[in-house]
Amino acid sequence: MQWIICSAGRLTIFNSKLQMASASVFGQRGAMAAAASSSSAAADLSQPQMLPSSHERYKTGTRVWMVTANREKGQQVYVKADVYRTEETGGRTRVSMREVEGREDFTVVVPHQATASPHGHQMHEGFTLVERAPRNQSDGDTAGQHVGLFDLPPDVERDVVFALLGPDGLAGLRRTCTLGSQRVSEAYVKTQIDAQLVAKGLKNILSYDLPSVGHLLRLLHIIQQSGEWAATVPIVRVAVHQRRGGGKLPIELTSADVEGVGSRAVFEGRCEALRQLSLIQRHIGIPLERDSNGLERLDGHRLTIRPLLTLPANHPFRNGYDEANPVCQSDGIRNESASVRDVVLDRMGFGGSKVTDHRVQRHDPTRYNRLRQLATQPPPIWGCHTISTNHIRALGDFNRMILLHGGQPDDTFEAHIYIYISSDTSSDLADVYLYTTERPVIGVGAARFPETMRVVRQAMGADDIQVAFGSQLVVEVD
């Protein structure tokens, strides 16, 4: 593939292959072959190369980078554009490009034959073809001059070209190019990881201590391909409050965590929610593994992803299905969860100290029906969004965990409600539990957890507290 960068009226084209595809952050076979190929190519550099005419160097569909023109000076940015038309105009080619998902059009007229520049490049007005050519400079910076891999300004090389290459391409540069190993330094890769952590809201959730640039590049790839973490972060906080794994934030990722995600095929074959879990599993006390039969096992139990097409029209989890966090089966074929995150959170349903529990029978229909509604209606419940919902279809049973407190950065403890609804016609009942990680004080019953009582009253309201727990939470709180 050819990539083109137009900056300040100059159109730059370079070949992005560089034998990088075979050099993977997951250590795929072929890195040695890539290095050998690069060495062979280097031996040929001193030989003059015939340049194709301009109309052969790009064609309709080529993806390019352009600098916006229809903005005030100083406000221009790089945007992606596609070549949608080329026209021959008397020894020249008019290249028409359109911004991807935008409105701006670009046009560049390029001669068929380029002339040599004093720097060994083929140039003409408004166009530079960057060749693979021997350098007279050393591999380092001399006299304060930046020596780039692509003869581009340092910020373009760093912010545009390296971003296009991705972790695999950066790994390829390090393995096959001396200058690349200098440019793609440990410090540079760390800046990219840190930027990803900030962008995904993980700055104070994940940290890392890795022994090599290879591990850093692999972590960069994992985070980039792991999707959005906004719904996972509160679950991580719950695990920390319950003292699962290390029991503190930020989680410090090591080589064991990076290697624990498995091979590229395993990692990329998983949905985004499982990719995230594969990285942090040790730190939330819920192991995820792919067994010898190719089956997923979560916390020792078989986990099966349910594709949307396999869910009947009346399935309770069909609406709102998310490919990144799909419906799944656990504990065999009976227990279904609304999503992967739901089954993970459900594993924490009985963590902490039990404040109280209460049972409501079917012969109290007002309370029973309200609890069934709370256990089955779509989130949010009481304004709470971190919720797990599970269903045993054969029995019609539901169980749900509702996080009341503990998912935010300033929360000092975790509190949640767990509701179990049985639909067995011989013994319809609803069991409700209240758990907390608040440290108890001197007192009796629920009065030992005054902060939890404040949270419950604020979240649930007096009516639902009465429905769920009767008079058990009628306590004085200072």
XYZ file of C-alpha atoms in Angstrom:
478
model
C 0.000 0.000 0.000
C 1.155 3.528 -0.725
C 0.536 6.354 1.672
C 0.661 10.002 0.649
C 1.145 12.988 2.895
C 0.539 16.493 1.618
C 2.025 19.275 3.723
C 2.538 22.933 2.838
C 1.827 22.262 -0.828
C 4.081 19.211 -1.027
C 2.720 15.751 -1.744
C 4.850 12.979 -0.230
C 4.436 9.332 -1.202
C 6.136 6.440 0.533
C 5.761 2.684 0.600
C 4.343 1.491 3.916
C 5.179 -2.198 3.555
C 8.763 -2.145 4.886
C 8.488 -5.877 5.550
C 6.610 -5.011 8.770
C 3.588 -7.231 8.421
C 5.499 -10.331 9.445
C 7.006 -8.688 12.526
C 4.262 -8.932 15.134
C 4.026 -7.735 18.728
C 2.736 -11.241 19.465
C 6.011 -12.727 18.173
C 4.634 -14.407 15.075
C 6.967 -16.449 12.957
C 8.386 -14.469 10.107
C 10.250 -11.743 11.980
C 13.568 -13.373 11.054
C 12.470 -13.641 7.454
C 11.527 -9.987 7.529
C 14.952 -9.070 8.838
C 16.593 -11.138 6.120
C 14.411 -9.507 3.502
C 15.342 -6.092 4.858
C 19.049 -6.951 4.720
C 18.695 -8.121 1.136
C 16.884 -4.925 0.251
C 19.614 -2.868 1.895
C 22.199 -4.540 -0.319
C 20.296 -3.349 -3.364
C 19.972 0.266 -2.277
C 23.044 1.476 -4.102
C 21.569 0.404 -7.421
C 19.574 3.085 -9.278
C 15.839 2.428 -9.352
C 13.452 3.249 -12.157
C 10.562 5.391 -10.974
C 7.104 4.802 -12.385
C 5.306 7.688 -13.994
C 2.911 9.620 -11.792
C -0.214 7.944 -13.143
C 1.239 4.571 -12.068
C 2.146 5.665 -8.547
C -1.404 6.130 -7.298
C -4.874 5.228 -8.424
C -8.510 5.542 -7.459
C -9.095 4.237 -3.932
C -5.649 5.099 -2.563
C -5.940 6.375 1.043
C -3.892 9.515 1.706
C -3.181 12.031 4.442
C -3.810 15.687 3.588
C -3.563 18.963 5.446
C -6.884 20.784 5.589
C -6.997 23.928 3.488
C -10.367 25.415 4.420
C -9.343 26.454 7.918
C -7.666 29.486 9.428
C -3.903 29.536 9.557
C -2.683 27.615 12.562
C -5.884 25.563 12.725
C -5.008 23.110 9.963
C -4.980 19.422 10.828
C -4.134 16.180 9.050
C -7.172 14.337 7.689
C -7.613 11.107 5.748
C -8.737 11.401 2.147
C -9.408 8.959 -0.685
C -8.343 9.397 -4.306
C -11.586 9.309 -6.273
C -10.415 10.458 -9.717
C -7.212 10.804 -11.764
C -7.059 12.693 -15.073
C -4.272 12.913 -17.634
C -3.587 16.543 -18.626
C -0.707 16.830 -21.088
C 2.199 15.137 -19.351
C 0.676 15.589 -15.933
C -1.864 13.799 -13.754
C -4.565 15.664 -11.886
C -5.237 13.772 -8.617
C -8.609 14.499 -6.979
C -9.123 13.463 -3.357
C -12.003 13.757 -0.883
C -11.823 13.826 2.915
C -12.992 10.586 4.540
C -16.290 11.224 6.341
C -15.856 14.920 5.631
C -16.656 17.590 3.057
C -13.307 18.933 1.917
C -11.923 18.120 -1.546
C -8.267 18.334 -2.579
C -6.634 18.510 -6.009
C -2.930 18.113 -6.835
C -1.426 18.211 -10.360
C 1.639 15.977 -10.657
C 4.074 15.685 -13.631
C 4.612 12.222 -15.050
C 8.370 12.483 -14.682
C 9.999 13.705 -11.499
C 13.391 15.424 -11.310
C 16.184 14.684 -8.895
C 16.557 16.821 -5.787
C 19.871 17.667 -4.117
C 18.873 15.243 -1.336
C 18.571 12.189 -3.543
C 14.758 12.368 -3.821
C 12.677 12.649 -6.954
C 10.936 16.024 -6.806
C 8.892 18.520 -8.701
C 6.818 21.467 -7.659
C 4.311 20.238 -5.075
C 5.497 16.619 -5.102
C 8.166 14.492 -3.416
C 8.607 10.756 -3.843
C 10.573 9.383 -0.912
C 12.756 6.529 -2.129
C 14.680 3.889 -0.298
C 18.092 5.439 -0.853
C 21.409 5.321 1.033
C 21.990 8.117 3.514
C 25.134 10.154 3.859
C 24.157 11.018 7.436
C 24.851 8.839 10.424
C 22.021 6.955 12.123
C 21.845 9.575 14.832
C 21.122 13.275 14.934
C 24.006 15.464 13.762
C 24.461 19.147 14.425
C 20.966 19.255 15.933
C 19.401 18.045 12.683
C 16.632 15.460 12.895
C 17.340 12.375 10.800
C 13.954 10.841 10.075
C 12.979 7.467 8.755
C 10.815 8.964 6.017
C 12.458 12.389 5.526
C 9.459 14.023 7.162
C 9.302 16.624 9.919
C 9.701 15.004 13.358
C 6.115 15.766 14.405
C 4.714 14.246 11.191
C 6.890 11.154 11.546
C 5.912 10.721 15.188
C 2.250 11.754 15.180
C 1.150 10.608 11.713
C 3.437 7.934 10.271
C 4.066 6.022 13.497
C 0.355 6.199 14.299
C -0.425 4.626 10.920
C 2.061 1.818 11.444
C 0.561 0.673 14.742
C 2.308 -1.585 17.282
C 3.099 -4.331 14.744
C 4.658 -1.844 12.345
C 6.648 -0.215 15.134
C 7.886 -3.640 16.189
C 8.941 -4.229 12.587
C 10.899 -0.971 12.511
C 12.774 -1.936 15.654
C 13.669 -5.364 14.295
C 14.683 -4.427 10.782
C 16.069 -0.902 10.957
C 18.820 0.548 13.149
C 17.353 4.027 13.009
C 13.932 2.556 13.692
C 15.181 0.923 16.878
C 16.341 4.364 18.007
C 13.193 6.233 17.025
C 10.805 3.590 18.433
C 12.339 3.839 21.872
C 11.042 2.660 25.228
C 10.187 6.255 26.101
C 8.211 6.726 22.869
C 6.157 3.550 23.335
C 5.391 4.533 26.933
C 4.030 7.878 25.754
C 1.693 6.005 23.406
C 0.518 3.652 26.160
C -0.033 6.557 28.542
C -2.054 8.378 25.886
C -4.237 5.298 25.400
C -4.789 4.958 29.152
C -5.918 8.568 29.352
C -8.173 8.260 26.292
C -9.881 5.149 27.683
C -10.317 6.525 31.212
C -7.738 4.129 32.675
C -5.112 6.576 33.920
C -5.759 5.782 37.598
C -6.953 2.225 36.976
C -4.005 0.588 35.197
C -0.263 1.070 35.479
C 2.520 -1.122 34.150
C 6.005 -2.377 34.932
C 7.267 -4.294 31.920
C 10.782 -5.599 31.249
C 11.157 -4.886 27.528
C 10.027 -2.739 24.628
C 8.503 -5.881 23.146
C 6.207 -6.239 26.145
C 5.370 -2.532 25.947
C 4.431 -2.813 22.268
C 2.284 -5.831 23.013
C 0.506 -3.964 25.818
C -0.059 -1.027 23.472
C -1.714 -3.341 20.962
C -3.862 -4.974 23.656
C -5.152 -1.667 24.982
C -5.762 -0.243 21.504
C -7.814 -3.291 20.511
C -9.693 -3.728 23.799
C -12.573 -1.341 23.114
C -14.259 1.013 25.555
C -13.639 0.489 29.266
C -16.233 2.847 30.780
C -18.539 0.006 31.878
C -15.669 -2.187 33.102
C -14.024 0.373 35.394
C -16.803 0.309 38.060
C -16.552 -3.498 38.154
C -12.805 -3.194 38.733
C -13.514 -0.809 41.611
C -15.959 -3.315 43.137
C -13.278 -6.018 42.970
C -10.787 -3.718 44.683
C -13.252 -2.844 47.468
C -13.854 -6.570 47.990
C -10.085 -7.112 48.247
C -10.003 -9.397 45.236
C -6.649 -9.818 43.526
C -4.264 -7.149 44.757
C -7.035 -5.066 46.290
C -5.633 -1.681 45.276
C -5.554 0.827 42.447
C -3.960 1.376 40.087
C -3.536 -2.237 39.041
C 0.100 -2.777 38.097
C 0.373 -4.893 34.970
C 3.433 -7.103 34.593
C 4.754 -9.415 31.910
C 2.576 -12.199 33.366
C -0.543 -10.151 32.599
C 0.573 -9.260 29.070
C 1.484 -12.857 28.286
C -1.667 -14.096 30.016
C -3.933 -12.726 27.279
C -2.794 -15.625 25.117
C -1.855 -15.766 21.470
C -2.929 -13.258 18.855
C -5.522 -15.717 17.545
C -7.020 -16.177 21.010
C -6.974 -12.457 21.820
C -8.446 -11.255 18.533
C -11.009 -14.063 18.523
C -12.552 -12.733 21.727
C -15.132 -9.982 22.113
C -13.904 -6.686 23.561
C -15.254 -7.411 27.053
C -13.291 -10.688 27.176
C -10.177 -8.959 25.819
C -10.334 -6.544 28.734
C -10.918 -9.346 31.206
C -7.997 -11.347 29.808
C -5.660 -8.496 30.765
C -6.920 -7.833 34.310
C -8.211 -11.269 35.349
C -5.532 -11.906 37.990
C -6.264 -8.587 39.668
C -10.009 -9.054 40.104
C -9.834 -12.671 41.224
C -11.815 -14.092 38.302
C -9.554 -16.171 36.027
C -10.253 -16.517 32.321
C -8.636 -19.259 30.268
C -9.002 -21.063 26.964
C -8.824 -24.806 27.679
C -7.244 -27.531 25.547
C -10.547 -28.063 23.747
C -10.720 -24.411 22.701
C -13.478 -23.590 25.215
C -13.576 -20.477 27.363
C -13.610 -21.000 31.113
C -14.446 -18.169 33.470
C -13.688 -18.739 37.140
C -13.481 -22.452 36.354
C -16.886 -22.623 34.644
C -17.509 -23.034 30.940
C -18.502 -19.773 29.252
C -20.326 -19.799 25.919
C -21.040 -16.696 23.851
C -24.581 -16.554 22.447
C -24.721 -14.979 18.961
C -27.732 -12.730 18.429
C -29.185 -15.070 15.797
C -29.426 -17.882 18.366
C -31.667 -15.868 20.703
C -35.417 -16.362 20.201
C -37.584 -13.326 19.592
C -38.939 -13.358 23.160
C -35.557 -13.777 24.823
C -35.232 -11.308 27.740
C -31.729 -10.263 26.663
C -32.308 -9.900 22.929
C -33.023 -6.172 23.056
C -29.858 -4.199 23.648
C -27.574 -7.010 22.448
C -23.986 -5.763 22.148
C -21.416 -7.586 19.992
C -18.623 -6.098 22.121
C -20.229 -7.431 25.316
C -22.589 -10.202 24.223
C -25.096 -12.438 25.964
C -23.440 -15.566 27.338
C -24.129 -18.863 29.093
C -22.257 -19.982 32.168
C -22.422 -22.986 34.478
C -23.440 -25.238 31.610
C -26.504 -24.406 29.541
C -28.963 -23.318 32.261
C -27.710 -19.956 33.510
C -27.693 -17.129 30.946
C -26.255 -13.674 31.588
C -27.209 -10.439 29.859
C -23.546 -9.912 28.943
C -19.983 -10.935 29.724
C -19.656 -8.071 32.206
C -22.885 -9.206 33.869
C -21.518 -12.662 34.595
C -18.255 -11.150 35.927
C -20.125 -8.802 38.273
C -22.420 -11.632 39.365
C -19.364 -13.511 40.661
C -18.985 -10.643 43.158
C -22.617 -10.781 44.296
C -21.886 -12.251 47.726
C -18.700 -10.312 48.449
C -18.313 -8.182 51.558
C -20.306 -8.379 54.790
C -23.978 -9.338 54.731
C -25.950 -6.536 56.375
C -29.299 -8.306 56.174
C -31.496 -10.542 54.027
C -35.231 -10.945 53.643
C -37.661 -13.313 51.919
C -40.953 -12.310 50.299
C -43.514 -14.984 49.367
C -45.910 -14.972 46.416
C -48.883 -14.637 48.775
C -47.715 -11.028 49.304
C -48.286 -10.081 45.643
C -47.622 -6.347 45.915
C -44.135 -6.797 47.334
C -43.330 -9.909 45.269
C -44.328 -8.288 41.972
C -42.337 -5.144 42.754
C -39.228 -7.217 43.491
C -39.748 -9.193 40.294
C -39.983 -5.900 38.410
C -36.740 -4.678 40.008
C -35.037 -7.956 39.027
C -36.132 -7.946 35.393
C -36.700 -4.411 34.092
C -33.985 -2.857 31.886
C -31.360 -0.754 33.705
C -30.932 1.724 35.202
C -32.504 0.862 38.559
C -32.715 3.686 41.126
C -30.348 5.607 38.860
C -27.755 2.817 39.121
C -26.133 1.558 35.904
C -23.662 -1.091 37.122
C -25.968 -4.085 37.244
C -25.738 -7.797 36.504
C -28.757 -9.781 35.340
C -28.940 -13.563 35.032
C -31.733 -15.876 33.987
C -32.471 -19.600 34.151
C -34.873 -19.953 31.237
C -36.035 -23.469 32.070
C -37.292 -22.307 35.467
C -38.060 -18.671 34.719
C -35.790 -17.597 37.587
C -33.900 -14.297 37.647
C -31.144 -12.978 39.846
C -29.723 -9.468 39.781
C -26.965 -7.525 41.516
C -27.435 -3.748 41.724
C -24.391 -1.691 42.692
C -25.508 1.125 44.990
C -22.093 2.517 45.892
C -18.444 1.820 45.131
C -18.097 2.407 41.403
C -16.803 5.990 41.580
C -13.258 7.248 42.285
C -14.080 8.831 45.663
C -16.155 5.933 47.029
C -14.490 4.417 50.099
C -16.578 1.231 50.236
C -18.884 -0.866 48.075
C -22.548 -1.679 48.765
C -25.004 -3.629 46.644
C -28.385 -5.330 46.585
C -28.745 -8.918 45.366
C -32.232 -10.101 44.354
C -33.177 -13.702 43.547
C -36.605 -14.386 42.025
C -37.925 -17.959 41.896
C -40.816 -18.682 39.561
C -41.376 -22.272 40.632
C -45.168 -22.502 40.784
C -44.973 -24.546 43.974
C -42.824 -22.019 45.850
C -42.752 -18.589 44.211
C -40.525 -16.398 46.331
C -38.092 -13.506 46.265
C -34.907 -13.350 48.329
C -33.183 -10.006 48.831
C -29.692 -9.444 50.281
C -27.753 -6.334 51.219
C -23.939 -6.513 51.221
C -21.297 -3.922 52.037
C -17.536 -3.592 52.481
C -17.939 -0.763 55.001
C -16.036 -1.496 58.197
C -18.584 -2.144 60.965
C -18.889 0.005 64.059
C -20.277 -0.903 67.459
C -23.975 -1.608 67.238
C -26.616 -4.181 66.433
C -27.819 -5.344 63.019
C -27.835 -2.790 60.227
C -26.834 -0.051 62.676
C -23.265 -1.388 62.457
C -23.030 0.064 58.936
C -24.161 3.700 59.181
C -22.643 4.885 55.879
C -24.244 1.983 54.036
C -27.620 2.887 55.550
C -27.265 6.436 54.242
C -26.464 5.132 50.761
C -29.402 2.698 50.789
C -31.881 5.351 51.889
C -30.678 7.818 49.304
C -30.662 5.280 46.456
C -33.719 3.099 47.115
C -36.163 5.395 48.850
C -38.444 4.486 51.742
C -41.043 2.577 49.692
C -38.620 0.147 48.033
C -36.704 -0.330 51.295
C -39.984 -1.428 52.899
C -40.754 -3.725 49.945
C -37.330 -5.377 50.028
C -36.495 -5.536 53.728
C -39.602 -4.751 55.715
C -38.612 -3.135 59.010
C -35.099 -4.613 59.169
C -33.431 -1.377 58.036
C -35.366 0.889 60.378
C -32.356 2.051 62.391
C -31.114 5.330 63.766
C -28.118 6.766 61.922
C -26.157 9.716 63.295
